[in-house]
Short mmCIF file of C-alpha atoms and ligand atoms in Angstrom, two decimals:
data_model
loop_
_atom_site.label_atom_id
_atom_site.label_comp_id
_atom_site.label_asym_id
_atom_site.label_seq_id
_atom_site.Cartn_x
_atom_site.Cartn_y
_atom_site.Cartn_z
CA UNK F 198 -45.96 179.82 54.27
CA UNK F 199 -49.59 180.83 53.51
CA UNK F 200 -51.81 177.84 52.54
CA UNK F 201 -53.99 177.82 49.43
CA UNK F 202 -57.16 178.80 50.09
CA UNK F 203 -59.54 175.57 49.60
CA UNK F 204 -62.47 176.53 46.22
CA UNK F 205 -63.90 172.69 45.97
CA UNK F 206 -65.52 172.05 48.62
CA UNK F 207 -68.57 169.25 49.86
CA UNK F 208 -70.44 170.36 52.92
CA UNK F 209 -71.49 167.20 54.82
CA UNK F 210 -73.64 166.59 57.83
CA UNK F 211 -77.23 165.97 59.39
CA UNK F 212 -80.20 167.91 58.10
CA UNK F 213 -80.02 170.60 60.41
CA UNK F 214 -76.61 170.88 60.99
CA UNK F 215 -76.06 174.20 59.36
CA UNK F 216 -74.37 173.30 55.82
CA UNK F 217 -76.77 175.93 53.60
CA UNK F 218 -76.10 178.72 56.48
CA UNK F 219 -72.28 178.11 56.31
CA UNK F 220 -72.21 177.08 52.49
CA UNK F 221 -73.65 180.70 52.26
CA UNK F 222 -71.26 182.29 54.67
CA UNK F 223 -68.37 180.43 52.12
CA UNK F 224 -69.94 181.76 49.45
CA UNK F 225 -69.62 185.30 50.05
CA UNK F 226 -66.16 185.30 51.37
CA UNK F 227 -65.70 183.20 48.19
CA UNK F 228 -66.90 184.69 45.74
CA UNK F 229 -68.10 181.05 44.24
CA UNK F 230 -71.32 179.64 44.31
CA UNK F 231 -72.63 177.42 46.91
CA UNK F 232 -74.68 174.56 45.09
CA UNK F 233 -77.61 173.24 46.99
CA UNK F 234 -78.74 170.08 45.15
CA UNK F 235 -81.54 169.94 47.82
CA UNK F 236 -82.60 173.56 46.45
CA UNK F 237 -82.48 172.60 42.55
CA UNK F 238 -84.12 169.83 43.41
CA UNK F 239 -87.15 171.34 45.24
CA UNK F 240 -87.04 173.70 42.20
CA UNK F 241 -87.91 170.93 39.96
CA UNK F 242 -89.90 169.53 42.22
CA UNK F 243 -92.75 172.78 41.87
CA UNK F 244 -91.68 172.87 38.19
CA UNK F 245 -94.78 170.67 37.28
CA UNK F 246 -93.09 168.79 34.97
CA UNK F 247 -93.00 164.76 35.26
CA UNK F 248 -89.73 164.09 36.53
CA UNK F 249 -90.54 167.24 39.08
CA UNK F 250 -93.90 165.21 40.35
CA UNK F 251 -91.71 162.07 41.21
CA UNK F 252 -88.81 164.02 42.63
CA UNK F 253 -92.01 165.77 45.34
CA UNK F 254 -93.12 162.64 45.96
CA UNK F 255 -90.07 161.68 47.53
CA UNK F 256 -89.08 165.01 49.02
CA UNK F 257 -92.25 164.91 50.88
CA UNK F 258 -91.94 161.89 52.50
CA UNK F 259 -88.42 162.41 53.82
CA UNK F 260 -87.02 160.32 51.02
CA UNK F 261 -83.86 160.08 49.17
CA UNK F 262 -83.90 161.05 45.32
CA UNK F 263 -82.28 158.11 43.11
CA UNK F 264 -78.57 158.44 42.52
CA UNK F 265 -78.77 158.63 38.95
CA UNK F 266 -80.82 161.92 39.25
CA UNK F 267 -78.24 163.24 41.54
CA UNK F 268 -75.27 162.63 39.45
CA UNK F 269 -76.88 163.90 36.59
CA UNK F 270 -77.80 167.05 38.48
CA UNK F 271 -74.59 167.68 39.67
CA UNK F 272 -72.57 166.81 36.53
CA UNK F 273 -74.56 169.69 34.75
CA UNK F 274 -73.88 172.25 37.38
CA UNK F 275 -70.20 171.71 37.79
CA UNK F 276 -70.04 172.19 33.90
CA UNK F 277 -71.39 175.74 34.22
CA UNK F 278 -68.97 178.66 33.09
CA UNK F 279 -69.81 180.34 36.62
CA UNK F 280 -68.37 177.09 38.42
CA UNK F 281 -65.46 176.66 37.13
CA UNK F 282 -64.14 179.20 40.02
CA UNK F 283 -64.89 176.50 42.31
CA UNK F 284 -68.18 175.00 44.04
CA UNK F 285 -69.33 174.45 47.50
CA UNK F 286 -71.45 171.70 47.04
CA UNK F 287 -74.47 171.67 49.71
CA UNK F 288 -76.54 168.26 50.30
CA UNK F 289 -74.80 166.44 47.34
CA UNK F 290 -73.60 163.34 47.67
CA UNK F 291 -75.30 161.97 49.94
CA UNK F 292 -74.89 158.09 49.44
CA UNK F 293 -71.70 155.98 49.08
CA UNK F 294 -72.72 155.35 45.41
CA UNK F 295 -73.20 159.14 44.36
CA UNK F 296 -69.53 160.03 45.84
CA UNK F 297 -68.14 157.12 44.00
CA UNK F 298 -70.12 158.95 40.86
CA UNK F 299 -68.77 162.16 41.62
CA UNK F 300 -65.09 160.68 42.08
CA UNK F 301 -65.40 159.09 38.61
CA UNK F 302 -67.13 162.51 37.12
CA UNK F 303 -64.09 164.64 38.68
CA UNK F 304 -61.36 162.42 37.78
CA UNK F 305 -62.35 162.47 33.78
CA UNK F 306 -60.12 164.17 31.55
CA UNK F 307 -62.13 166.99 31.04
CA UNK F 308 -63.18 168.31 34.77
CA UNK F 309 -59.39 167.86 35.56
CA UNK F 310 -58.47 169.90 32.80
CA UNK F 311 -61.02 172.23 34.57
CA UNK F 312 -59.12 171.56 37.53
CA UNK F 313 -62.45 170.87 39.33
CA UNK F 314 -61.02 168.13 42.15
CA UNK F 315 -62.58 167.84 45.41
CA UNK F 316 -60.10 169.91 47.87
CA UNK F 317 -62.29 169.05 51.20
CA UNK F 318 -65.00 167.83 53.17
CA UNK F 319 -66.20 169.75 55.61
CA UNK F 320 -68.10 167.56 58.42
CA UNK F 321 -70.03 169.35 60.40
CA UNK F 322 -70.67 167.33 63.67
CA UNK F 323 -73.92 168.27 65.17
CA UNK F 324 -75.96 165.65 68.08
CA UNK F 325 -79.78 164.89 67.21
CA UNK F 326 -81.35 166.96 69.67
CA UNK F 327 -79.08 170.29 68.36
CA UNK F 328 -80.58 169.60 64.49
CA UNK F 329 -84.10 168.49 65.50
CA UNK F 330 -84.41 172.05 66.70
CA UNK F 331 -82.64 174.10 64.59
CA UNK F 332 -84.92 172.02 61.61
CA UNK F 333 -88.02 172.79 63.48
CA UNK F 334 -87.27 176.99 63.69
CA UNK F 335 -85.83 177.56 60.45
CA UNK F 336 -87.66 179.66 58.12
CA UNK F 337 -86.50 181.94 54.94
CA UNK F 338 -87.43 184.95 53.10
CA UNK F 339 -89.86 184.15 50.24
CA UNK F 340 -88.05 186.73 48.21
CA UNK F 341 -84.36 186.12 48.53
CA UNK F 342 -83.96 183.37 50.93
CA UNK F 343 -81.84 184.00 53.38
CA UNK F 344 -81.71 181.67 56.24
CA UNK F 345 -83.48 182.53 60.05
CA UNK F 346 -84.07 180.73 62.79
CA UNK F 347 -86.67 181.51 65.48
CA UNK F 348 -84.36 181.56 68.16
CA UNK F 349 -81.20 181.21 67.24
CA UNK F 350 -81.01 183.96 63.79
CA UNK F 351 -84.43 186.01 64.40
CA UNK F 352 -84.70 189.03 62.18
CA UNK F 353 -83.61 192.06 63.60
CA UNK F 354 -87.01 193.87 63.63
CA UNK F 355 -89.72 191.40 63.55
CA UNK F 356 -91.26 189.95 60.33
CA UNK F 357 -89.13 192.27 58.28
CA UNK F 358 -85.83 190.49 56.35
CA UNK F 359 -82.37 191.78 57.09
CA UNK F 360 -81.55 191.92 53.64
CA UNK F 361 -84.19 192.82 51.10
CA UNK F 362 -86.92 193.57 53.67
CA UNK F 363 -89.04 191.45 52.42
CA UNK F 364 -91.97 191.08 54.98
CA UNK F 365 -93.07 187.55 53.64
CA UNK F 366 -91.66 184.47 54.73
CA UNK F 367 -91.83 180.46 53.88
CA UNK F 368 -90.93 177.37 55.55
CA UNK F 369 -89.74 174.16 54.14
CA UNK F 370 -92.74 171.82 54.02
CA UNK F 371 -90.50 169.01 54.84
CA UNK F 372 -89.26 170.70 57.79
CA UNK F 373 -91.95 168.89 60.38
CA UNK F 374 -90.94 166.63 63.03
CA UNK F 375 -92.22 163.45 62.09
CA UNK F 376 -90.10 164.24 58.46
CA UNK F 377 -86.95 165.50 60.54
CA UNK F 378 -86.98 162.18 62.02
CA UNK F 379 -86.66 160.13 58.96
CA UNK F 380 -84.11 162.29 57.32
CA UNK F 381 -82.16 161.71 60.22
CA UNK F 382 -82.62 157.84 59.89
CA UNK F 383 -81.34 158.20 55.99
CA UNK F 384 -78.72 160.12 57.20
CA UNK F 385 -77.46 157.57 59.51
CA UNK F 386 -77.73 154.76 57.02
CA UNK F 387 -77.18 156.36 53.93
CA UNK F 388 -75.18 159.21 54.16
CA UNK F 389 -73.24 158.89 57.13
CA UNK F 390 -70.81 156.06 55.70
CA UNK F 391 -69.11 158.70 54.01
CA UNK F 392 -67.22 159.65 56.96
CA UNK F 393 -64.80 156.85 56.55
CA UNK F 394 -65.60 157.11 52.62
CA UNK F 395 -63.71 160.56 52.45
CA UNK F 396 -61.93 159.73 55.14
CA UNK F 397 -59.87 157.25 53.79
CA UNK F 398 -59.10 159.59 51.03
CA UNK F 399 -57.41 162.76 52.93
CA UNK F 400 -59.94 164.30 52.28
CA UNK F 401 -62.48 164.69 55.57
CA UNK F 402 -61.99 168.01 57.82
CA UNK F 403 -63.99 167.53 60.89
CA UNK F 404 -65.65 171.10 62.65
CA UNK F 405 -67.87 170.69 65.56
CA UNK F 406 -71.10 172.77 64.34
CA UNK F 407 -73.14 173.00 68.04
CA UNK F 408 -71.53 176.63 68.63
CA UNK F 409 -72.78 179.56 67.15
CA UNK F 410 -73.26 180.09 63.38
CA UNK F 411 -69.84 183.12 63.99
CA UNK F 412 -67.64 180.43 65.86
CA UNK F 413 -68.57 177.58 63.36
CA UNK F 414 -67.60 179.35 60.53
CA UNK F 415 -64.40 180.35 61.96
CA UNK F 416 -63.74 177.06 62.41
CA UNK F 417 -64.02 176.49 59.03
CA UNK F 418 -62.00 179.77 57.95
CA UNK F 419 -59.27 178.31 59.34
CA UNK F 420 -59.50 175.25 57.39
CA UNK F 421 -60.52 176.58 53.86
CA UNK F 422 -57.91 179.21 54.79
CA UNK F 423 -59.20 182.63 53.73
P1 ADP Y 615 -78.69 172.28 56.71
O1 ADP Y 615 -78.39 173.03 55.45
O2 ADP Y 615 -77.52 171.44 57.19
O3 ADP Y 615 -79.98 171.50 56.69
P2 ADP Y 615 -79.23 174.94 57.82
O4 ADP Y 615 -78.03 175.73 57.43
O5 ADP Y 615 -80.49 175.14 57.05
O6 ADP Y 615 -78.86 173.36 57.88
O7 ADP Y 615 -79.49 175.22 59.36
C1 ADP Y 615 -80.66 174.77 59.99
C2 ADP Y 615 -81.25 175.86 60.88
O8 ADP Y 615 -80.39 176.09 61.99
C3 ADP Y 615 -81.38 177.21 60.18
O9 ADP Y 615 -82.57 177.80 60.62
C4 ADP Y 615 -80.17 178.02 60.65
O10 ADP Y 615 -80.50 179.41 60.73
C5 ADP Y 615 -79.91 177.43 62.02
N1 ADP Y 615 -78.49 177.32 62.28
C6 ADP Y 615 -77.50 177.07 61.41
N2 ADP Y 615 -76.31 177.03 62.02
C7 ADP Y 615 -76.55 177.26 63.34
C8 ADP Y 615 -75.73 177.35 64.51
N3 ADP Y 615 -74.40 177.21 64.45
N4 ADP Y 615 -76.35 177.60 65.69
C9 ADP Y 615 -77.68 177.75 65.76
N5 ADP Y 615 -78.50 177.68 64.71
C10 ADP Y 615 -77.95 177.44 63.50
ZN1 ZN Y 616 -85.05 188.75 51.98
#
């Protein structure tokens, strides 16, 4: 018997561990959007507006964004007509008291009516060393942001993208080492307790992410079951 294919879906792991480049690998394969709160936030981060200023504060320093921000952020986006397919949800939660939030959010009368409850959550298990330099290479296109990395996903002809051929390209001004460090320390003490949070819950699916971006997202093909 064929197993249903998986549409609601939180990405969890380390900075640097390769959730956006597989969220956007999902994505396509899909055909539903992969939500990166970390993205939407940024965006309202250079948005200028007052809210935006205190949200780059935090970004900035390597800081978490309050959970009532968070939940508000994501309750709007899961509400969206193009959603309602199904979500890969990319950097959100990312404390015990935003999944407890979301849990509440998706178990209301109207987003199960939607029939927007959580199918997985895909760990991907990647060592310190392995995200410190994959954080430290990554760049994008300016123009429509596809994820490189110096070593490990170079363009194929130099300072030209793949994909629009844009020649301009930006990196994430959080993406230092000194940064990478402390978003690792949130991660281990504010994030990573919801290991046994979703395990307890059915929900967890573990995939080791230190191979290749091809053999990683097999791994997860076989999950979501595409
Ligand atoms: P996250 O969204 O978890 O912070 P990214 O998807 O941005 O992580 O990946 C971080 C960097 O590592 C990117 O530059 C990406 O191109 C690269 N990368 C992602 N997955 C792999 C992988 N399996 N092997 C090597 N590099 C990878
Ligand atoms: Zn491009």
């Amino acid at each position: 018997m064929s197993q249903e294919v998986l549409r609601h879906l939180v990405m969890l792991g380390p900075p640097g561990s390769g959730k956006g480049t597989q969220a956007t690998i999902l994505s396509e394969k899909l055909g539903i959007n992969a939500i990166s709160t970390g993205s939407l936030l940024r965006h309202e981060a250079e948005s200028g507006s007052k809210e935006g200023e205190k949200i780059k504060k935090l970004i900035d320093k390597g800081n978490l964004v309050p959970d009532t921000i968070m939940i508000n952020i994501m309750k709007q986006t899961l509400l969206k007509p193009e959603n309602l397919k199904g979500y890969i949800l990319d950097g959100s939660p990312r404390s015990v008291p935003q999944a407890k939030a979301l849990d509440k959010m998706l178990a209301s009368r109207q987003m199960k009516k939607l029939g927007q409850a959580l199918d997985a959550v895909l760990y991907l298990q990647v060592p310190d060393d392995y995200v410190i330099e994959r954080i430290i290479g990554r760049f994008q296109c300016a123009n429509c942001k596809t994820l490189y990395h110096e070593r490990f996903k170079p363009t194929k002809v130099f300072g030209i993208c793949d994909v629009c051929e844009h020649k301009e390209f930006i990196r994430r001004e959080d993406d230092t080492y000194e940064t990478v460090v402390s978003r690792l320390r949130n991660f281990r003490e504010i994030t990573a307790p919801l290991v046994p949070y979703y395990e307890k819950r059915g929900l967890l699916r573990c995939v080791d992410g230190t191979g290749p971006i091809d053999v990683v997202s097999e791994k997860i093909r076989k999950i979501v079951g595409y």
